[in-house]
């Protein structure tokens, strides 16, 4: 925050002043007046929102099947999902790059070229957010009493109606927790974004911030004040969302931990 409101001429003064003598909001103006940054905010919102919605939709249905039904290989599927989260992002970067660049599949089917599109980020982010979502929501599904489900079946409800009208509202804290964590993970991700995006119009916030140049347009002049201001702008929504949803987040982090 100090660097964001400090004039460029005072950023590297010694001794360090923890509050500038002449604070300025010019860095915030420079960041918000950048069309690249505004477009990146929209792109990040679309990508992070899509990842969150898809993770919750697929994860909740998968958790319903894994948590409420008995079938052979269920434990193997759960541990397979968990094992997918231990791989570092860099380990599968090359394979994803080849896949998104478009490769020929045996026969007349070709994998669509997703390189330099937001969908490349959506699919790659879900590799890490979806297993975590499924694992957490499965613990919530298992903790729910079976009497609720049986009563709904007695009243003539279908499995889909039981999931949508009975179980889903009861795991709302888990949905909020996993949804917010998935959104934060997709919002802040940099490695895949800088690897799969080439056009500035497709940049997300982390890539756009790194692409800032100085007032003279010199690539070697790094605008620290503008970067700090942009960082505050992109962090503020996450802080507000966490403060607003903190009760549900706390309930989500603890409700599935105790089997009742």
PDB file of C-alpha atoms in Angstrom:
ATOM      1  CA  UNK A   1       0.000   0.000   0.000  1.00  0.00           C
ATOM      2  CA  UNK A   2       2.859   2.369   0.793  1.00  0.00           C
ATOM      3  CA  UNK A   3       4.412   1.918  -2.657  1.00  0.00           C
ATOM      4  CA  UNK A   4       1.016   2.391  -4.317  1.00  0.00           C
ATOM      5  CA  UNK A   5       0.542   5.891  -2.855  1.00  0.00           C
ATOM      6  CA  UNK A   6       4.190   6.990  -2.981  1.00  0.00           C
ATOM      7  CA  UNK A   7       5.393   9.179  -5.882  1.00  0.00           C
ATOM      8  CA  UNK A   8       7.961   7.544  -8.152  1.00  0.00           C
ATOM      9  CA  UNK A   9      10.603  10.031  -7.064  1.00  0.00           C
ATOM     10  CA  UNK A  10      10.303   8.869  -3.432  1.00  0.00           C
ATOM     11  CA  UNK A  11      10.025   5.112  -3.883  1.00  0.00           C
ATOM     12  CA  UNK A  12      13.698   4.396  -3.280  1.00  0.00           C
ATOM     13  CA  UNK A  13      14.528   7.188  -0.836  1.00  0.00           C
ATOM     14  CA  UNK A  14      16.631   6.371   2.203  1.00  0.00           C
ATOM     15  CA  UNK A  15      15.955   6.192   5.042  1.00  0.00           C
ATOM     16  CA  UNK A  16      12.667   4.444   4.306  1.00  0.00           C
ATOM     17  CA  UNK A  17       9.530   6.474   5.021  1.00  0.00           C
ATOM     18  CA  UNK A  18       6.696   4.179   6.019  1.00  0.00           C
ATOM     19  CA  UNK A  19       4.206   6.866   5.048  1.00  0.00           C
ATOM     20  CA  UNK A  20       5.029   9.191   2.132  1.00  0.00           C
ATOM     21  CA  UNK A  21       5.270  12.910   2.771  1.00  0.00           C
ATOM     22  CA  UNK A  22       3.249  13.624  -0.384  1.00  0.00           C
ATOM     23  CA  UNK A  23       0.869  10.691  -1.008  1.00  0.00           C
ATOM     24  CA  UNK A  24      -0.617  10.395  -4.475  1.00  0.00           C
ATOM     25  CA  UNK A  25      -3.354   8.372  -6.148  1.00  0.00           C
ATOM     26  CA  UNK A  26      -1.762   8.700  -9.573  1.00  0.00           C
ATOM     27  CA  UNK A  27      -0.658   5.072  -9.590  1.00  0.00           C
ATOM     28  CA  UNK A  28      -4.238   3.874  -9.128  1.00  0.00           C
ATOM     29  CA  UNK A  29      -5.323   6.194 -11.933  1.00  0.00           C
ATOM     30  CA  UNK A  30      -2.612   4.826 -14.219  1.00  0.00           C
ATOM     31  CA  UNK A  31      -3.602   1.235 -13.491  1.00  0.00           C
ATOM     32  CA  UNK A  32      -7.347   1.726 -13.917  1.00  0.00           C
ATOM     33  CA  UNK A  33      -6.940   3.890 -17.016  1.00  0.00           C
ATOM     34  CA  UNK A  34      -5.035   1.114 -18.782  1.00  0.00           C
ATOM     35  CA  UNK A  35      -7.267  -0.652 -21.299  1.00  0.00           C
ATOM     36  CA  UNK A  36      -5.039  -3.728 -21.013  1.00  0.00           C
ATOM     37  CA  UNK A  37      -5.639  -3.931 -17.261  1.00  0.00           C
ATOM     38  CA  UNK A  38      -9.395  -3.366 -17.540  1.00  0.00           C
ATOM     39  CA  UNK A  39      -9.661  -6.073 -20.181  1.00  0.00           C
ATOM     40  CA  UNK A  40      -7.570  -8.385 -18.020  1.00  0.00           C
ATOM     41  CA  UNK A  41      -9.951  -7.848 -15.098  1.00  0.00           C
ATOM     42  CA  UNK A  42     -12.845  -8.969 -17.304  1.00  0.00           C
ATOM     43  CA  UNK A  43     -10.896 -11.960 -18.616  1.00  0.00           C
ATOM     44  CA  UNK A  44      -9.904 -13.054 -15.112  1.00  0.00           C
ATOM     45  CA  UNK A  45     -13.497 -12.728 -13.931  1.00  0.00           C
ATOM     46  CA  UNK A  46     -14.742 -14.875 -16.820  1.00  0.00           C
ATOM     47  CA  UNK A  47     -12.042 -17.523 -16.381  1.00  0.00           C
ATOM     48  CA  UNK A  48     -12.231 -17.701 -12.578  1.00  0.00           C
ATOM     49  CA  UNK A  49     -16.031 -17.641 -12.628  1.00  0.00           C
ATOM     50  CA  UNK A  50     -16.184 -20.430 -15.217  1.00  0.00           C
ATOM     51  CA  UNK A  51     -13.711 -22.552 -13.260  1.00  0.00           C
ATOM     52  CA  UNK A  52     -15.701 -22.040 -10.060  1.00  0.00           C
ATOM     53  CA  UNK A  53     -19.083 -22.875 -11.591  1.00  0.00           C
ATOM     54  CA  UNK A  54     -17.819 -25.926 -13.480  1.00  0.00           C
ATOM     55  CA  UNK A  55     -15.907 -27.203 -10.453  1.00  0.00           C
ATOM     56  CA  UNK A  56     -18.958 -26.870  -8.214  1.00  0.00           C
ATOM     57  CA  UNK A  57     -21.347 -28.391 -10.761  1.00  0.00           C
ATOM     58  CA  UNK A  58     -19.181 -31.393 -11.624  1.00  0.00           C
ATOM     59  CA  UNK A  59     -17.740 -31.707  -8.129  1.00  0.00           C
ATOM     60  CA  UNK A  60     -21.093 -31.736  -6.342  1.00  0.00           C
ATOM     61  CA  UNK A  61     -22.536 -34.390  -8.670  1.00  0.00           C
ATOM     62  CA  UNK A  62     -19.403 -36.508  -8.336  1.00  0.00           C
ATOM     63  CA  UNK A  63     -19.436 -36.090  -4.554  1.00  0.00           C
ATOM     64  CA  UNK A  64     -23.088 -37.184  -4.496  1.00  0.00           C
ATOM     65  CA  UNK A  65     -22.200 -40.396  -6.303  1.00  0.00           C
ATOM     66  CA  UNK A  66     -19.075 -41.060  -4.241  1.00  0.00           C
ATOM     67  CA  UNK A  67     -20.604 -40.108  -0.909  1.00  0.00           C
ATOM     68  CA  UNK A  68     -24.104 -41.580  -1.097  1.00  0.00           C
ATOM     69  CA  UNK A  69     -23.846 -44.661  -3.342  1.00  0.00           C
ATOM     70  CA  UNK A  70     -21.971 -47.921  -3.008  1.00  0.00           C
ATOM     71  CA  UNK A  71     -20.108 -49.308  -5.989  1.00  0.00           C
ATOM     72  CA  UNK A  72     -16.910 -51.188  -6.622  1.00  0.00           C
ATOM     73  CA  UNK A  73     -13.788 -49.069  -6.971  1.00  0.00           C
ATOM     74  CA  UNK A  74     -15.156 -46.045  -5.105  1.00  0.00           C
ATOM     75  CA  UNK A  75     -12.147 -45.769  -2.794  1.00  0.00           C
ATOM     76  CA  UNK A  76      -9.786 -46.098  -5.750  1.00  0.00           C
ATOM     77  CA  UNK A  77     -11.527 -43.222  -7.533  1.00  0.00           C
ATOM     78  CA  UNK A  78     -11.293 -41.025  -4.435  1.00  0.00           C
ATOM     79  CA  UNK A  79      -7.596 -41.659  -3.931  1.00  0.00           C
ATOM     80  CA  UNK A  80      -6.976 -41.215  -7.647  1.00  0.00           C
ATOM     81  CA  UNK A  81      -8.604 -37.792  -7.418  1.00  0.00           C
ATOM     82  CA  UNK A  82      -6.474 -36.927  -4.408  1.00  0.00           C
ATOM     83  CA  UNK A  83      -3.276 -38.084  -6.120  1.00  0.00           C
ATOM     84  CA  UNK A  84      -3.890 -35.663  -8.988  1.00  0.00           C
ATOM     85  CA  UNK A  85      -3.362 -32.728  -6.629  1.00  0.00           C
ATOM     86  CA  UNK A  86       0.188 -33.741  -5.676  1.00  0.00           C
ATOM     87  CA  UNK A  87       1.649 -33.112  -9.131  1.00  0.00           C
ATOM     88  CA  UNK A  88       3.257 -29.676  -9.561  1.00  0.00           C
ATOM     89  CA  UNK A  89       1.911 -27.480 -12.325  1.00  0.00           C
ATOM     90  CA  UNK A  90       5.161 -27.547 -14.251  1.00  0.00           C
ATOM     91  CA  UNK A  91       5.033 -31.357 -14.486  1.00  0.00           C
ATOM     92  CA  UNK A  92       2.129 -31.344 -16.945  1.00  0.00           C
ATOM     93  CA  UNK A  93       2.786 -28.005 -18.623  1.00  0.00           C
ATOM     94  CA  UNK A  94       4.429 -29.542 -21.692  1.00  0.00           C
ATOM     95  CA  UNK A  95       1.643 -32.074 -22.220  1.00  0.00           C
ATOM     96  CA  UNK A  96      -1.034 -29.409 -21.879  1.00  0.00           C
ATOM     97  CA  UNK A  97       0.798 -27.106 -24.290  1.00  0.00           C
ATOM     98  CA  UNK A  98       0.936 -29.863 -26.905  1.00  0.00           C
ATOM     99  CA  UNK A  99      -2.722 -30.711 -26.395  1.00  0.00           C
ATOM    100  CA  UNK A 100      -3.969 -27.126 -26.532  1.00  0.00           C
ATOM    101  CA  UNK A 101      -1.866 -26.361 -29.605  1.00  0.00           C
ATOM    102  CA  UNK A 102      -3.948 -28.933 -31.463  1.00  0.00           C
ATOM    103  CA  UNK A 103      -2.891 -32.480 -32.188  1.00  0.00           C
ATOM    104  CA  UNK A 104      -4.270 -35.204 -34.418  1.00  0.00           C
ATOM    105  CA  UNK A 105      -6.152 -38.074 -32.800  1.00  0.00           C
ATOM    106  CA  UNK A 106      -6.304 -41.468 -34.473  1.00  0.00           C
ATOM    107  CA  UNK A 107      -9.088 -41.354 -37.019  1.00  0.00           C
ATOM    108  CA  UNK A 108     -10.975 -38.346 -38.392  1.00  0.00           C
ATOM    109  CA  UNK A 109     -11.228 -36.601 -34.993  1.00  0.00           C
ATOM    110  CA  UNK A 110      -8.910 -33.710 -34.195  1.00  0.00           C
ATOM    111  CA  UNK A 111      -8.577 -32.124 -30.773  1.00  0.00           C
ATOM    112  CA  UNK A 112      -9.672 -28.463 -31.045  1.00  0.00           C
ATOM    113  CA  UNK A 113      -6.968 -25.831 -30.841  1.00  0.00           C
ATOM    114  CA  UNK A 114      -7.438 -24.037 -27.531  1.00  0.00           C
ATOM    115  CA  UNK A 115      -4.082 -22.254 -27.386  1.00  0.00           C
ATOM    116  CA  UNK A 116      -4.414 -18.496 -26.820  1.00  0.00           C
ATOM    117  CA  UNK A 117      -8.033 -18.823 -25.691  1.00  0.00           C
ATOM    118  CA  UNK A 118      -9.568 -18.516 -22.214  1.00  0.00           C
ATOM    119  CA  UNK A 119     -10.797 -22.118 -22.470  1.00  0.00           C
ATOM    120  CA  UNK A 120      -7.210 -23.346 -22.261  1.00  0.00           C
ATOM    121  CA  UNK A 121      -6.985 -21.790 -18.807  1.00  0.00           C
ATOM    122  CA  UNK A 122     -10.405 -23.056 -17.727  1.00  0.00           C
ATOM    123  CA  UNK A 123      -9.597 -26.671 -18.559  1.00  0.00           C
ATOM    124  CA  UNK A 124      -6.064 -26.551 -17.130  1.00  0.00           C
ATOM    125  CA  UNK A 125      -7.179 -24.909 -13.871  1.00  0.00           C
ATOM    126  CA  UNK A 126      -9.871 -27.528 -13.343  1.00  0.00           C
ATOM    127  CA  UNK A 127      -7.201 -30.220 -13.283  1.00  0.00           C
ATOM    128  CA  UNK A 128      -6.272 -28.915  -9.835  1.00  0.00           C
ATOM    129  CA  UNK A 129      -9.511 -27.386  -8.524  1.00  0.00           C
ATOM    130  CA  UNK A 130     -11.863 -30.246  -9.413  1.00  0.00           C
ATOM    131  CA  UNK A 131     -10.145 -33.056  -7.420  1.00  0.00           C
ATOM    132  CA  UNK A 132      -9.988 -30.873  -4.312  1.00  0.00           C
ATOM    133  CA  UNK A 133     -13.642 -29.895  -4.721  1.00  0.00           C
ATOM    134  CA  UNK A 134     -14.733 -33.507  -5.119  1.00  0.00           C
ATOM    135  CA  UNK A 135     -12.701 -34.647  -2.111  1.00  0.00           C
ATOM    136  CA  UNK A 136     -14.062 -31.963   0.224  1.00  0.00           C
ATOM    137  CA  UNK A 137     -17.685 -32.223  -0.906  1.00  0.00           C
ATOM    138  CA  UNK A 138     -17.590 -36.016  -0.629  1.00  0.00           C
ATOM    139  CA  UNK A 139     -16.810 -35.686   3.081  1.00  0.00           C
ATOM    140  CA  UNK A 140     -19.824 -33.382   3.416  1.00  0.00           C
ATOM    141  CA  UNK A 141     -22.080 -35.849   1.611  1.00  0.00           C
ATOM    142  CA  UNK A 142     -20.932 -38.684   3.837  1.00  0.00           C
ATOM    143  CA  UNK A 143     -21.629 -36.657   6.988  1.00  0.00           C
ATOM    144  CA  UNK A 144     -25.307 -36.115   6.119  1.00  0.00           C
ATOM    145  CA  UNK A 145     -27.780 -38.480   7.821  1.00  0.00           C
ATOM    146  CA  UNK A 146     -29.303 -41.127   5.583  1.00  0.00           C
ATOM    147  CA  UNK A 147     -32.783 -40.609   7.072  1.00  0.00           C
ATOM    148  CA  UNK A 148     -33.245 -37.428   5.040  1.00  0.00           C
ATOM    149  CA  UNK A 149     -32.569 -39.281   1.831  1.00  0.00           C
ATOM    150  CA  UNK A 150     -34.818 -42.190   2.744  1.00  0.00           C
ATOM    151  CA  UNK A 151     -37.686 -39.857   3.666  1.00  0.00           C
ATOM    152  CA  UNK A 152     -37.395 -38.118   0.310  1.00  0.00           C
ATOM    153  CA  UNK A 153     -37.481 -41.450  -1.534  1.00  0.00           C
ATOM    154  CA  UNK A 154     -40.585 -42.470   0.434  1.00  0.00           C
ATOM    155  CA  UNK A 155     -42.261 -39.259  -0.742  1.00  0.00           C
ATOM    156  CA  UNK A 156     -41.550 -40.264  -4.340  1.00  0.00           C
ATOM    157  CA  UNK A 157     -38.487 -38.133  -5.070  1.00  0.00           C
ATOM    158  CA  UNK A 158     -36.003 -39.203  -7.722  1.00  0.00           C
ATOM    159  CA  UNK A 159     -32.248 -39.354  -6.999  1.00  0.00           C
ATOM    160  CA  UNK A 160     -31.766 -36.085  -8.893  1.00  0.00           C
ATOM    161  CA  UNK A 161     -34.519 -34.394  -6.861  1.00  0.00           C
ATOM    162  CA  UNK A 162     -32.973 -35.674  -3.637  1.00  0.00           C
ATOM    163  CA  UNK A 163     -29.641 -34.220  -4.682  1.00  0.00           C
ATOM    164  CA  UNK A 164     -31.028 -30.847  -5.800  1.00  0.00           C
ATOM    165  CA  UNK A 165     -33.707 -30.180  -3.184  1.00  0.00           C
ATOM    166  CA  UNK A 166     -32.492 -32.033  -0.092  1.00  0.00           C
ATOM    167  CA  UNK A 167     -28.734 -32.595  -0.035  1.00  0.00           C
ATOM    168  CA  UNK A 168     -27.392 -29.626  -1.977  1.00  0.00           C
ATOM    169  CA  UNK A 169     -28.807 -26.960   0.396  1.00  0.00           C
ATOM    170  CA  UNK A 170     -27.324 -28.832   3.366  1.00  0.00           C
ATOM    171  CA  UNK A 171     -23.783 -28.699   1.987  1.00  0.00           C
ATOM    172  CA  UNK A 172     -23.932 -24.957   1.233  1.00  0.00           C
ATOM    173  CA  UNK A 173     -20.964 -24.189   3.548  1.00  0.00           C
ATOM    174  CA  UNK A 174     -18.857 -26.682   1.636  1.00  0.00           C
ATOM    175  CA  UNK A 175     -19.924 -25.198  -1.686  1.00  0.00           C
ATOM    176  CA  UNK A 176     -18.991 -21.703  -0.520  1.00  0.00           C
ATOM    177  CA  UNK A 177     -15.611 -22.831   0.800  1.00  0.00           C
ATOM    178  CA  UNK A 178     -14.549 -24.867  -2.222  1.00  0.00           C
ATOM    179  CA  UNK A 179     -16.006 -22.320  -4.628  1.00  0.00           C
ATOM    180  CA  UNK A 180     -14.079 -19.447  -3.084  1.00  0.00           C
ATOM    181  CA  UNK A 181     -10.837 -21.440  -2.988  1.00  0.00           C
ATOM    182  CA  UNK A 182     -11.288 -22.425  -6.634  1.00  0.00           C
ATOM    183  CA  UNK A 183     -11.961 -18.803  -7.589  1.00  0.00           C
ATOM    184  CA  UNK A 184      -8.876 -17.544  -5.732  1.00  0.00           C
ATOM    185  CA  UNK A 185      -6.701 -20.243  -7.290  1.00  0.00           C
ATOM    186  CA  UNK A 186      -7.850 -19.383 -10.821  1.00  0.00           C
ATOM    187  CA  UNK A 187      -7.723 -15.621 -10.193  1.00  0.00           C
ATOM    188  CA  UNK A 188      -4.096 -15.633  -9.011  1.00  0.00           C
ATOM    189  CA  UNK A 189      -2.609 -18.269 -11.350  1.00  0.00           C
ATOM    190  CA  UNK A 190       0.307 -17.075 -13.493  1.00  0.00           C
ATOM    191  CA  UNK A 191       2.304 -20.005 -14.935  1.00  0.00           C
ATOM    192  CA  UNK A 192      -0.381 -21.424 -17.233  1.00  0.00           C
ATOM    193  CA  UNK A 193      -1.687 -17.969 -18.112  1.00  0.00           C
ATOM    194  CA  UNK A 194       1.692 -16.752 -19.354  1.00  0.00           C
ATOM    195  CA  UNK A 195       2.300 -20.066 -21.159  1.00  0.00           C
ATOM    196  CA  UNK A 196      -1.026 -20.434 -22.980  1.00  0.00           C
ATOM    197  CA  UNK A 197      -1.951 -16.805 -23.736  1.00  0.00           C
ATOM    198  CA  UNK A 198      -0.262 -14.821 -26.487  1.00  0.00           C
ATOM    199  CA  UNK A 199      -2.697 -12.063 -27.461  1.00  0.00           C
ATOM    200  CA  UNK A 200      -2.849  -9.087 -25.050  1.00  0.00           C
ATOM    201  CA  UNK A 201      -6.635  -9.049 -25.431  1.00  0.00           C
ATOM    202  CA  UNK A 202      -6.738 -12.476 -23.735  1.00  0.00           C
ATOM    203  CA  UNK A 203      -4.397 -11.656 -20.849  1.00  0.00           C
ATOM    204  CA  UNK A 204      -5.544 -12.315 -17.314  1.00  0.00           C
ATOM    205  CA  UNK A 205      -4.666 -10.040 -14.412  1.00  0.00           C
ATOM    206  CA  UNK A 206      -1.309 -11.597 -13.376  1.00  0.00           C
ATOM    207  CA  UNK A 207       0.013 -11.491 -16.953  1.00  0.00           C
ATOM    208  CA  UNK A 208      -1.277  -7.952 -17.524  1.00  0.00           C
ATOM    209  CA  UNK A 209       0.419  -6.662 -14.371  1.00  0.00           C
ATOM    210  CA  UNK A 210       3.757  -8.108 -15.444  1.00  0.00           C
ATOM    211  CA  UNK A 211       3.276  -6.496 -18.872  1.00  0.00           C
ATOM    212  CA  UNK A 212       3.103  -2.965 -17.461  1.00  0.00           C
ATOM    213  CA  UNK A 213       5.739  -0.569 -18.791  1.00  0.00           C
ATOM    214  CA  UNK A 214       6.922   2.824 -17.600  1.00  0.00           C
ATOM    215  CA  UNK A 215       5.437   6.163 -18.579  1.00  0.00           C
ATOM    216  CA  UNK A 216       7.961   6.522 -21.384  1.00  0.00           C
ATOM    217  CA  UNK A 217       7.022   3.146 -22.836  1.00  0.00           C
ATOM    218  CA  UNK A 218      10.480   1.778 -22.083  1.00  0.00           C
ATOM    219  CA  UNK A 219      10.334  -1.956 -21.390  1.00  0.00           C
ATOM    220  CA  UNK A 220      13.305  -1.614 -19.028  1.00  0.00           C
ATOM    221  CA  UNK A 221      11.523   0.961 -16.840  1.00  0.00           C
ATOM    222  CA  UNK A 222       9.385  -1.014 -14.409  1.00  0.00           C
ATOM    223  CA  UNK A 223       6.520   1.039 -12.888  1.00  0.00           C
ATOM    224  CA  UNK A 224       6.618  -0.259  -9.336  1.00  0.00           C
ATOM    225  CA  UNK A 225       3.986   2.147  -8.053  1.00  0.00           C
ATOM    226  CA  UNK A 226       1.478   1.228 -10.771  1.00  0.00           C
ATOM    227  CA  UNK A 227       2.122  -2.465 -10.235  1.00  0.00           C
ATOM    228  CA  UNK A 228       1.531  -2.137  -6.490  1.00  0.00           C
ATOM    229  CA  UNK A 229      -1.688  -0.200  -7.119  1.00  0.00           C
ATOM    230  CA  UNK A 230      -2.912  -2.823  -9.592  1.00  0.00           C
ATOM    231  CA  UNK A 231      -2.078  -5.559  -7.094  1.00  0.00           C
ATOM    232  CA  UNK A 232      -4.238  -3.866  -4.466  1.00  0.00           C
ATOM    233  CA  UNK A 233      -7.095  -3.495  -6.958  1.00  0.00           C
ATOM    234  CA  UNK A 234      -7.098  -7.214  -7.828  1.00  0.00           C
ATOM    235  CA  UNK A 235      -6.649  -8.324  -4.211  1.00  0.00           C
ATOM    236  CA  UNK A 236      -9.412  -6.162  -2.739  1.00  0.00           C
ATOM    237  CA  UNK A 237     -12.354  -8.199  -4.172  1.00  0.00           C
ATOM    238  CA  UNK A 238     -10.899 -11.391  -2.698  1.00  0.00           C
ATOM    239  CA  UNK A 239     -10.520  -9.767   0.721  1.00  0.00           C
ATOM    240  CA  UNK A 240     -14.085  -8.447   0.631  1.00  0.00           C
ATOM    241  CA  UNK A 241     -15.486 -11.823  -0.445  1.00  0.00           C
ATOM    242  CA  UNK A 242     -13.582 -13.597   2.322  1.00  0.00           C
ATOM    243  CA  UNK A 243     -14.820 -11.151   4.967  1.00  0.00           C
ATOM    244  CA  UNK A 244     -18.429 -11.377   3.775  1.00  0.00           C
ATOM    245  CA  UNK A 245     -18.415 -15.181   3.595  1.00  0.00           C
ATOM    246  CA  UNK A 246     -16.139 -15.871   6.563  1.00  0.00           C
ATOM    247  CA  UNK A 247     -18.846 -17.575   8.627  1.00  0.00           C
ATOM    248  CA  UNK A 248     -19.750 -19.982   5.848  1.00  0.00           C
ATOM    249  CA  UNK A 249     -16.073 -20.560   5.102  1.00  0.00           C
ATOM    250  CA  UNK A 250     -15.382 -21.428   8.740  1.00  0.00           C
ATOM    251  CA  UNK A 251     -18.394 -23.730   8.795  1.00  0.00           C
ATOM    252  CA  UNK A 252     -17.206 -25.331   5.585  1.00  0.00           C
ATOM    253  CA  UNK A 253     -13.717 -25.955   6.916  1.00  0.00           C
ATOM    254  CA  UNK A 254     -14.961 -27.583  10.122  1.00  0.00           C
ATOM    255  CA  UNK A 255     -18.306 -29.221   9.295  1.00  0.00           C
ATOM    256  CA  UNK A 256     -16.820 -32.068   7.290  1.00  0.00           C
ATOM    257  CA  UNK A 257     -14.041 -32.704   9.770  1.00  0.00           C
ATOM    258  CA  UNK A 258     -16.228 -34.286  12.458  1.00  0.00           C
ATOM    259  CA  UNK A 259     -18.356 -37.280  11.682  1.00  0.00           C
ATOM    260  CA  UNK A 260     -21.703 -36.937  13.368  1.00  0.00           C
TER     261      UNK A 260
END
